[in-house]
Amino acid sequence: TRRSSDLHRWRKNMFQDRLQKLREQHGYSVKEAAAALHLPYTTYNNYEKNTREPNGEILCRIAAFFR
């Protein structure tokens, strides 16, 4: 339904915004954050651009990194 797709889009945008803000608050460039998380630059960049979503394992790794 339209309402559930709007909610999904909102959650994706919220994750993207939060990820970028956390990275900036910690003083990392996209390239540095990707390297520290052992992710390809393009993968991490796509998370911030909202064109890709991390799986559960990667999501936990990101959460632990920015804790």
PDB file of N, CA and C in Angstrom:
ATOM      1  N   THR A   1       0.839  -1.190   0.000  1.00  0.00           N
ATOM      2  CA  THR A   1       0.000   0.000   0.000  1.00  0.00           C
ATOM      3  C   THR A   1       0.878   1.246   0.000  1.00  0.00           C
ATOM      4  N   ARG A   2       0.240   2.323  -0.348  1.00  0.00           N
ATOM      5  CA  ARG A   2       0.983   3.587  -0.420  1.00  0.00           C
ATOM      6  C   ARG A   2       1.525   3.994   0.941  1.00  0.00           C
ATOM      7  N   ARG A   3       0.733   3.794   1.973  1.00  0.00           N
ATOM      8  CA  ARG A   3       1.156   4.209   3.307  1.00  0.00           C
ATOM      9  C   ARG A   3       2.395   3.440   3.766  1.00  0.00           C
ATOM     10  N   SER A   4       2.432   2.139   3.516  1.00  0.00           N
ATOM     11  CA  SER A   4       3.595   1.357   3.932  1.00  0.00           C
ATOM     12  C   SER A   4       4.826   1.709   3.103  1.00  0.00           C
ATOM     13  N   SER A   5       4.646   2.014   1.822  1.00  0.00           N
ATOM     14  CA  SER A   5       5.802   2.405   1.013  1.00  0.00           C
ATOM     15  C   SER A   5       6.323   3.776   1.438  1.00  0.00           C
ATOM     16  N   ASP A   6       5.436   4.669   1.852  1.00  0.00           N
ATOM     17  CA  ASP A   6       5.874   5.970   2.365  1.00  0.00           C
ATOM     18  C   ASP A   6       6.671   5.801   3.651  1.00  0.00           C
ATOM     19  N   LEU A   7       6.227   4.900   4.517  1.00  0.00           N
ATOM     20  CA  LEU A   7       6.922   4.629   5.767  1.00  0.00           C
ATOM     21  C   LEU A   7       8.302   4.037   5.488  1.00  0.00           C
ATOM     22  N   HIS A   8       8.381   3.122   4.543  1.00  0.00           N
ATOM     23  CA  HIS A   8       9.657   2.513   4.175  1.00  0.00           C
ATOM     24  C   HIS A   8      10.616   3.584   3.647  1.00  0.00           C
ATOM     25  N   ARG A   9      10.139   4.457   2.797  1.00  0.00           N
ATOM     26  CA  ARG A   9      10.957   5.529   2.237  1.00  0.00           C
ATOM     27  C   ARG A   9      11.445   6.461   3.354  1.00  0.00           C
ATOM     28  N   TRP A  10      10.559   6.767   4.307  1.00  0.00           N
ATOM     29  CA  TRP A  10      10.915   7.640   5.419  1.00  0.00           C
ATOM     30  C   TRP A  10      12.015   7.001   6.262  1.00  0.00           C
ATOM     31  N   ARG A  11      11.889   5.702   6.528  1.00  0.00           N
ATOM     32  CA  ARG A  11      12.909   5.001   7.322  1.00  0.00           C
ATOM     33  C   ARG A  11      14.252   4.986   6.609  1.00  0.00           C
ATOM     34  N   LYS A  12      14.246   4.747   5.301  1.00  0.00           N
ATOM     35  CA  LYS A  12      15.489   4.745   4.528  1.00  0.00           C
ATOM     36  C   LYS A  12      16.141   6.120   4.574  1.00  0.00           C
ATOM     37  N   ASN A  13      15.341   7.176   4.407  1.00  0.00           N
ATOM     38  CA  ASN A  13      15.888   8.530   4.440  1.00  0.00           C
ATOM     39  C   ASN A  13      16.439   8.863   5.823  1.00  0.00           C
ATOM     40  N   MET A  14      15.762   8.394   6.859  1.00  0.00           N
ATOM     41  CA  MET A  14      16.211   8.642   8.216  1.00  0.00           C
ATOM     42  C   MET A  14      17.559   7.959   8.455  1.00  0.00           C
ATOM     43  N   PHE A  15      17.714   6.727   7.994  1.00  0.00           N
ATOM     44  CA  PHE A  15      18.977   6.018   8.142  1.00  0.00           C
ATOM     45  C   PHE A  15      20.090   6.747   7.399  1.00  0.00           C
ATOM     46  N   GLN A  16      19.823   7.131   6.170  1.00  0.00           N
ATOM     47  CA  GLN A  16      20.811   7.829   5.355  1.00  0.00           C
ATOM     48  C   GLN A  16      21.258   9.115   6.049  1.00  0.00           C
ATOM     49  N   ASP A  17      20.316   9.907   6.519  1.00  0.00           N
ATOM     50  CA  ASP A  17      20.653  11.166   7.188  1.00  0.00           C
ATOM     51  C   ASP A  17      21.459  10.925   8.462  1.00  0.00           C
ATOM     52  N   ARG A  18      21.037   9.956   9.248  1.00  0.00           N
ATOM     53  CA  ARG A  18      21.715   9.661  10.517  1.00  0.00           C
ATOM     54  C   ARG A  18      23.124   9.143  10.285  1.00  0.00           C
ATOM     55  N   LEU A  19      23.289   8.288   9.281  1.00  0.00           N
ATOM     56  CA  LEU A  19      24.608   7.744   8.972  1.00  0.00           C
ATOM     57  C   LEU A  19      25.573   8.859   8.583  1.00  0.00           C
ATOM     58  N   GLN A  20      25.132   9.755   7.743  1.00  0.00           N
ATOM     59  CA  GLN A  20      25.983  10.866   7.312  1.00  0.00           C
ATOM     60  C   GLN A  20      26.327  11.781   8.496  1.00  0.00           C
ATOM     61  N   LYS A  21      25.348  12.089   9.320  1.00  0.00           N
ATOM     62  CA  LYS A  21      25.597  12.962  10.469  1.00  0.00           C
ATOM     63  C   LYS A  21      26.570  12.325  11.463  1.00  0.00           C
ATOM     64  N   LEU A  22      26.402  11.035  11.719  1.00  0.00           N
ATOM     65  CA  LEU A  22      27.326  10.343  12.623  1.00  0.00           C
ATOM     66  C   LEU A  22      28.744  10.370  12.076  1.00  0.00           C
ATOM     67  N   ARG A  23      28.875  10.097  10.800  1.00  0.00           N
ATOM     68  CA  ARG A  23      30.209  10.103  10.179  1.00  0.00           C
ATOM     69  C   ARG A  23      30.847  11.480  10.311  1.00  0.00           C
ATOM     70  N   GLU A  24      30.076  12.511  10.005  1.00  0.00           N
ATOM     71  CA  GLU A  24      30.609  13.871  10.085  1.00  0.00           C
ATOM     72  C   GLU A  24      30.942  14.264  11.523  1.00  0.00           C
ATOM     73  N   GLN A  25      30.098  13.879  12.478  1.00  0.00           N
ATOM     74  CA  GLN A  25      30.346  14.191  13.886  1.00  0.00           C
ATOM     75  C   GLN A  25      31.634  13.539  14.394  1.00  0.00           C
ATOM     76  N   HIS A  26      31.942  12.367  13.855  1.00  0.00           N
ATOM     77  CA  HIS A  26      33.158  11.660  14.259  1.00  0.00           C
ATOM     78  C   HIS A  26      34.379  12.097  13.447  1.00  0.00           C
ATOM     79  N   GLY A  27      34.176  12.990  12.493  1.00  0.00           N
ATOM     80  CA  GLY A  27      35.285  13.553  11.739  1.00  0.00           C
ATOM     81  C   GLY A  27      35.857  12.676  10.652  1.00  0.00           C
ATOM     82  N   TYR A  28      35.054  11.751  10.124  1.00  0.00           N
ATOM     83  CA  TYR A  28      35.516  10.857   9.070  1.00  0.00           C
ATOM     84  C   TYR A  28      35.029  11.325   7.701  1.00  0.00           C
ATOM     85  N   SER A  29      35.857  11.116   6.703  1.00  0.00           N
ATOM     86  CA  SER A  29      35.396  11.258   5.325  1.00  0.00           C
ATOM     87  C   SER A  29      34.667   9.959   4.967  1.00  0.00           C
ATOM     88  N   VAL A  30      33.974   9.950   3.859  1.00  0.00           N
ATOM     89  CA  VAL A  30      33.300   8.724   3.417  1.00  0.00           C
ATOM     90  C   VAL A  30      34.338   7.624   3.215  1.00  0.00           C
ATOM     91  N   LYS A  31      35.443   7.974   2.602  1.00  0.00           N
ATOM     92  CA  LYS A  31      36.496   6.993   2.336  1.00  0.00           C
ATOM     93  C   LYS A  31      37.075   6.420   3.631  1.00  0.00           C
ATOM     94  N   GLU A  32      37.290   7.270   4.620  1.00  0.00           N
ATOM     95  CA  GLU A  32      37.830   6.816   5.901  1.00  0.00           C
ATOM     96  C   GLU A  32      36.848   5.912   6.646  1.00  0.00           C
ATOM     97  N   ALA A  33      35.578   6.285   6.641  1.00  0.00           N
ATOM     98  CA  ALA A  33      34.564   5.467   7.314  1.00  0.00           C
ATOM     99  C   ALA A  33      34.451   4.103   6.650  1.00  0.00           C
ATOM    100  N   ALA A  34      34.449   4.086   5.329  1.00  0.00           N
ATOM    101  CA  ALA A  34      34.370   2.820   4.604  1.00  0.00           C
ATOM    102  C   ALA A  34      35.552   1.919   4.955  1.00  0.00           C
ATOM    103  N   ALA A  35      36.735   2.487   4.958  1.00  0.00           N
ATOM    104  CA  ALA A  35      37.943   1.706   5.273  1.00  0.00           C
ATOM    105  C   ALA A  35      37.890   1.177   6.701  1.00  0.00           C
ATOM    106  N   ALA A  36      37.465   2.008   7.646  1.00  0.00           N
ATOM    107  CA  ALA A  36      37.403   1.593   9.051  1.00  0.00           C
ATOM    108  C   ALA A  36      36.380   0.477   9.264  1.00  0.00           C
ATOM    109  N   LEU A  37      35.332   0.473   8.443  1.00  0.00           N
ATOM    110  CA  LEU A  37      34.287  -0.549   8.542  1.00  0.00           C
ATOM    111  C   LEU A  37      34.581  -1.772   7.671  1.00  0.00           C
ATOM    112  N   HIS A  38      35.721  -1.745   6.972  1.00  0.00           N
ATOM    113  CA  HIS A  38      36.106  -2.837   6.066  1.00  0.00           C
ATOM    114  C   HIS A  38      35.051  -3.046   4.980  1.00  0.00           C
ATOM    115  N   LEU A  39      34.608  -1.917   4.404  1.00  0.00           N
ATOM    116  CA  LEU A  39      33.625  -1.945   3.323  1.00  0.00           C
ATOM    117  C   LEU A  39      34.224  -1.253   2.108  1.00  0.00           C
ATOM    118  N   PRO A  40      33.843  -1.690   0.912  1.00  0.00           N
ATOM    119  CA  PRO A  40      34.254  -0.929  -0.266  1.00  0.00           C
ATOM    120  C   PRO A  40      33.679   0.487  -0.196  1.00  0.00           C
ATOM    121  N   TYR A  41      34.452   1.441  -0.686  1.00  0.00           N
ATOM    122  CA  TYR A  41      34.007   2.840  -0.695  1.00  0.00           C
ATOM    123  C   TYR A  41      32.636   2.978  -1.345  1.00  0.00           C
ATOM    124  N   THR A  42      32.453   2.332  -2.482  1.00  0.00           N
ATOM    125  CA  THR A  42      31.187   2.481  -3.213  1.00  0.00           C
ATOM    126  C   THR A  42      30.002   1.938  -2.419  1.00  0.00           C
ATOM    127  N   THR A  43      30.213   0.869  -1.680  1.00  0.00           N
ATOM    128  CA  THR A  43      29.128   0.295  -0.870  1.00  0.00           C
ATOM    129  C   THR A  43      28.714   1.278   0.213  1.00  0.00           C
ATOM    130  N   TYR A  44      29.700   1.764   0.966  1.00  0.00           N
ATOM    131  CA  TYR A  44      29.388   2.716   2.033  1.00  0.00           C
ATOM    132  C   TYR A  44      28.755   3.985   1.464  1.00  0.00           C
ATOM    133  N   ASN A  45      29.307   4.473   0.391  1.00  0.00           N
ATOM    134  CA  ASN A  45      28.773   5.681  -0.244  1.00  0.00           C
ATOM    135  C   ASN A  45      27.315   5.476  -0.666  1.00  0.00           C
ATOM    136  N   ASN A  46      27.000   4.296  -1.158  1.00  0.00           N
ATOM    137  CA  ASN A  46      25.620   4.002  -1.553  1.00  0.00           C
ATOM    138  C   ASN A  46      24.676   3.958  -0.358  1.00  0.00           C
ATOM    139  N   TYR A  47      25.164   3.574   0.810  1.00  0.00           N
ATOM    140  CA  TYR A  47      24.336   3.636   2.018  1.00  0.00           C
ATOM    141  C   TYR A  47      23.966   5.091   2.315  1.00  0.00           C
ATOM    142  N   GLU A  48      24.943   5.981   2.190  1.00  0.00           N
ATOM    143  CA  GLU A  48      24.676   7.388   2.459  1.00  0.00           C
ATOM    144  C   GLU A  48      23.843   8.042   1.357  1.00  0.00           C
ATOM    145  N   LYS A  49      23.955   7.546   0.148  1.00  0.00           N
ATOM    146  CA  LYS A  49      23.155   8.096  -0.962  1.00  0.00           C
ATOM    147  C   LYS A  49      21.766   7.488  -1.033  1.00  0.00           C
ATOM    148  N   ASN A  50      21.521   6.516  -0.172  1.00  0.00           N
ATOM    149  CA  ASN A  50      20.209   5.873  -0.095  1.00  0.00           C
ATOM    150  C   ASN A  50      19.886   5.025  -1.321  1.00  0.00           C
ATOM    151  N   THR A  51      20.921   4.486  -1.964  1.00  0.00           N
ATOM    152  CA  THR A  51      20.694   3.618  -3.112  1.00  0.00           C
ATOM    153  C   THR A  51      20.934   2.149  -2.770  1.00  0.00           C
ATOM    154  N   ARG A  52      21.346   1.918  -1.520  1.00  0.00           N
ATOM    155  CA  ARG A  52      21.585   0.550  -1.058  1.00  0.00           C
ATOM    156  C   ARG A  52      21.353   0.505   0.446  1.00  0.00           C
ATOM    157  N   GLU A  53      20.870  -0.633   0.939  1.00  0.00           N
ATOM    158  CA  GLU A  53      20.634  -0.802   2.369  1.00  0.00           C
ATOM    159  C   GLU A  53      21.558  -1.884   2.915  1.00  0.00           C
ATOM    160  N   PRO A  54      22.128  -1.650   4.103  1.00  0.00           N
ATOM    161  CA  PRO A  54      22.998  -2.674   4.684  1.00  0.00           C
ATOM    162  C   PRO A  54      22.190  -3.849   5.225  1.00  0.00           C
ATOM    163  N   ASN A  55      22.796  -5.034   5.181  1.00  0.00           N
ATOM    164  CA  ASN A  55      22.145  -6.188   5.802  1.00  0.00           C
ATOM    165  C   ASN A  55      22.334  -6.101   7.317  1.00  0.00           C
ATOM    166  N   GLY A  56      21.779  -7.028   8.041  1.00  0.00           N
ATOM    167  CA  GLY A  56      21.825  -6.995   9.493  1.00  0.00           C
ATOM    168  C   GLY A  56      23.229  -7.005  10.058  1.00  0.00           C
ATOM    169  N   GLU A  57      24.101  -7.814   9.477  1.00  0.00           N
ATOM    170  CA  GLU A  57      25.490  -7.898   9.951  1.00  0.00           C
ATOM    171  C   GLU A  57      26.206  -6.561   9.797  1.00  0.00           C
ATOM    172  N   ILE A  58      26.056  -5.953   8.644  1.00  0.00           N
ATOM    173  CA  ILE A  58      26.705  -4.664   8.387  1.00  0.00           C
ATOM    174  C   ILE A  58      26.093  -3.574   9.258  1.00  0.00           C
ATOM    175  N   LEU A  59      24.799  -3.627   9.433  1.00  0.00           N
ATOM    176  CA  LEU A  59      24.119  -2.648  10.283  1.00  0.00           C
ATOM    177  C   LEU A  59      24.662  -2.709  11.712  1.00  0.00           C
ATOM    178  N   CYS A  60      24.877  -3.912  12.227  1.00  0.00           N
ATOM    179  CA  CYS A  60      25.457  -4.075  13.568  1.00  0.00           C
ATOM    180  C   CYS A  60      26.883  -3.550  13.611  1.00  0.00           C
ATOM    181  N   ARG A  61      27.639  -3.781  12.549  1.00  0.00           N
ATOM    182  CA  ARG A  61      29.019  -3.289  12.478  1.00  0.00           C
ATOM    183  C   ARG A  61      29.045  -1.763  12.487  1.00  0.00           C
ATOM    184  N   ILE A  62      28.138  -1.154  11.742  1.00  0.00           N
ATOM    185  CA  ILE A  62      28.056   0.314  11.699  1.00  0.00           C
ATOM    186  C   ILE A  62      27.668   0.858  13.082  1.00  0.00           C
ATOM    187  N   ALA A  63      26.692   0.220  13.713  1.00  0.00           N
ATOM    188  CA  ALA A  63      26.247   0.671  15.046  1.00  0.00           C
ATOM    189  C   ALA A  63      27.375   0.591  16.059  1.00  0.00           C
ATOM    190  N   ALA A  64      28.126  -0.499  16.042  1.00  0.00           N
ATOM    191  CA  ALA A  64      29.231  -0.656  16.977  1.00  0.00           C
ATOM    192  C   ALA A  64      30.335   0.367  16.704  1.00  0.00           C
ATOM    193  N   PHE A  65      30.576   0.649  15.458  1.00  0.00           N
ATOM    194  CA  PHE A  65      31.632   1.595  15.072  1.00  0.00           C
ATOM    195  C   PHE A  65      31.326   3.006  15.573  1.00  0.00           C
ATOM    196  N   PHE A  66      30.090   3.428  15.446  1.00  0.00           N
ATOM    197  CA  PHE A  66      29.714   4.787  15.825  1.00  0.00           C
ATOM    198  C   PHE A  66      29.204   4.887  17.251  1.00  0.00           C
ATOM    199  N   ARG A  67      29.305   3.836  18.013  1.00  0.00           N
ATOM    200  CA  ARG A  67      28.848   3.851  19.406  1.00  0.00           C
ATOM    201  C   ARG A  67      29.667   4.782  20.244  1.00  0.00           C
TER     202      ARG A  67
END
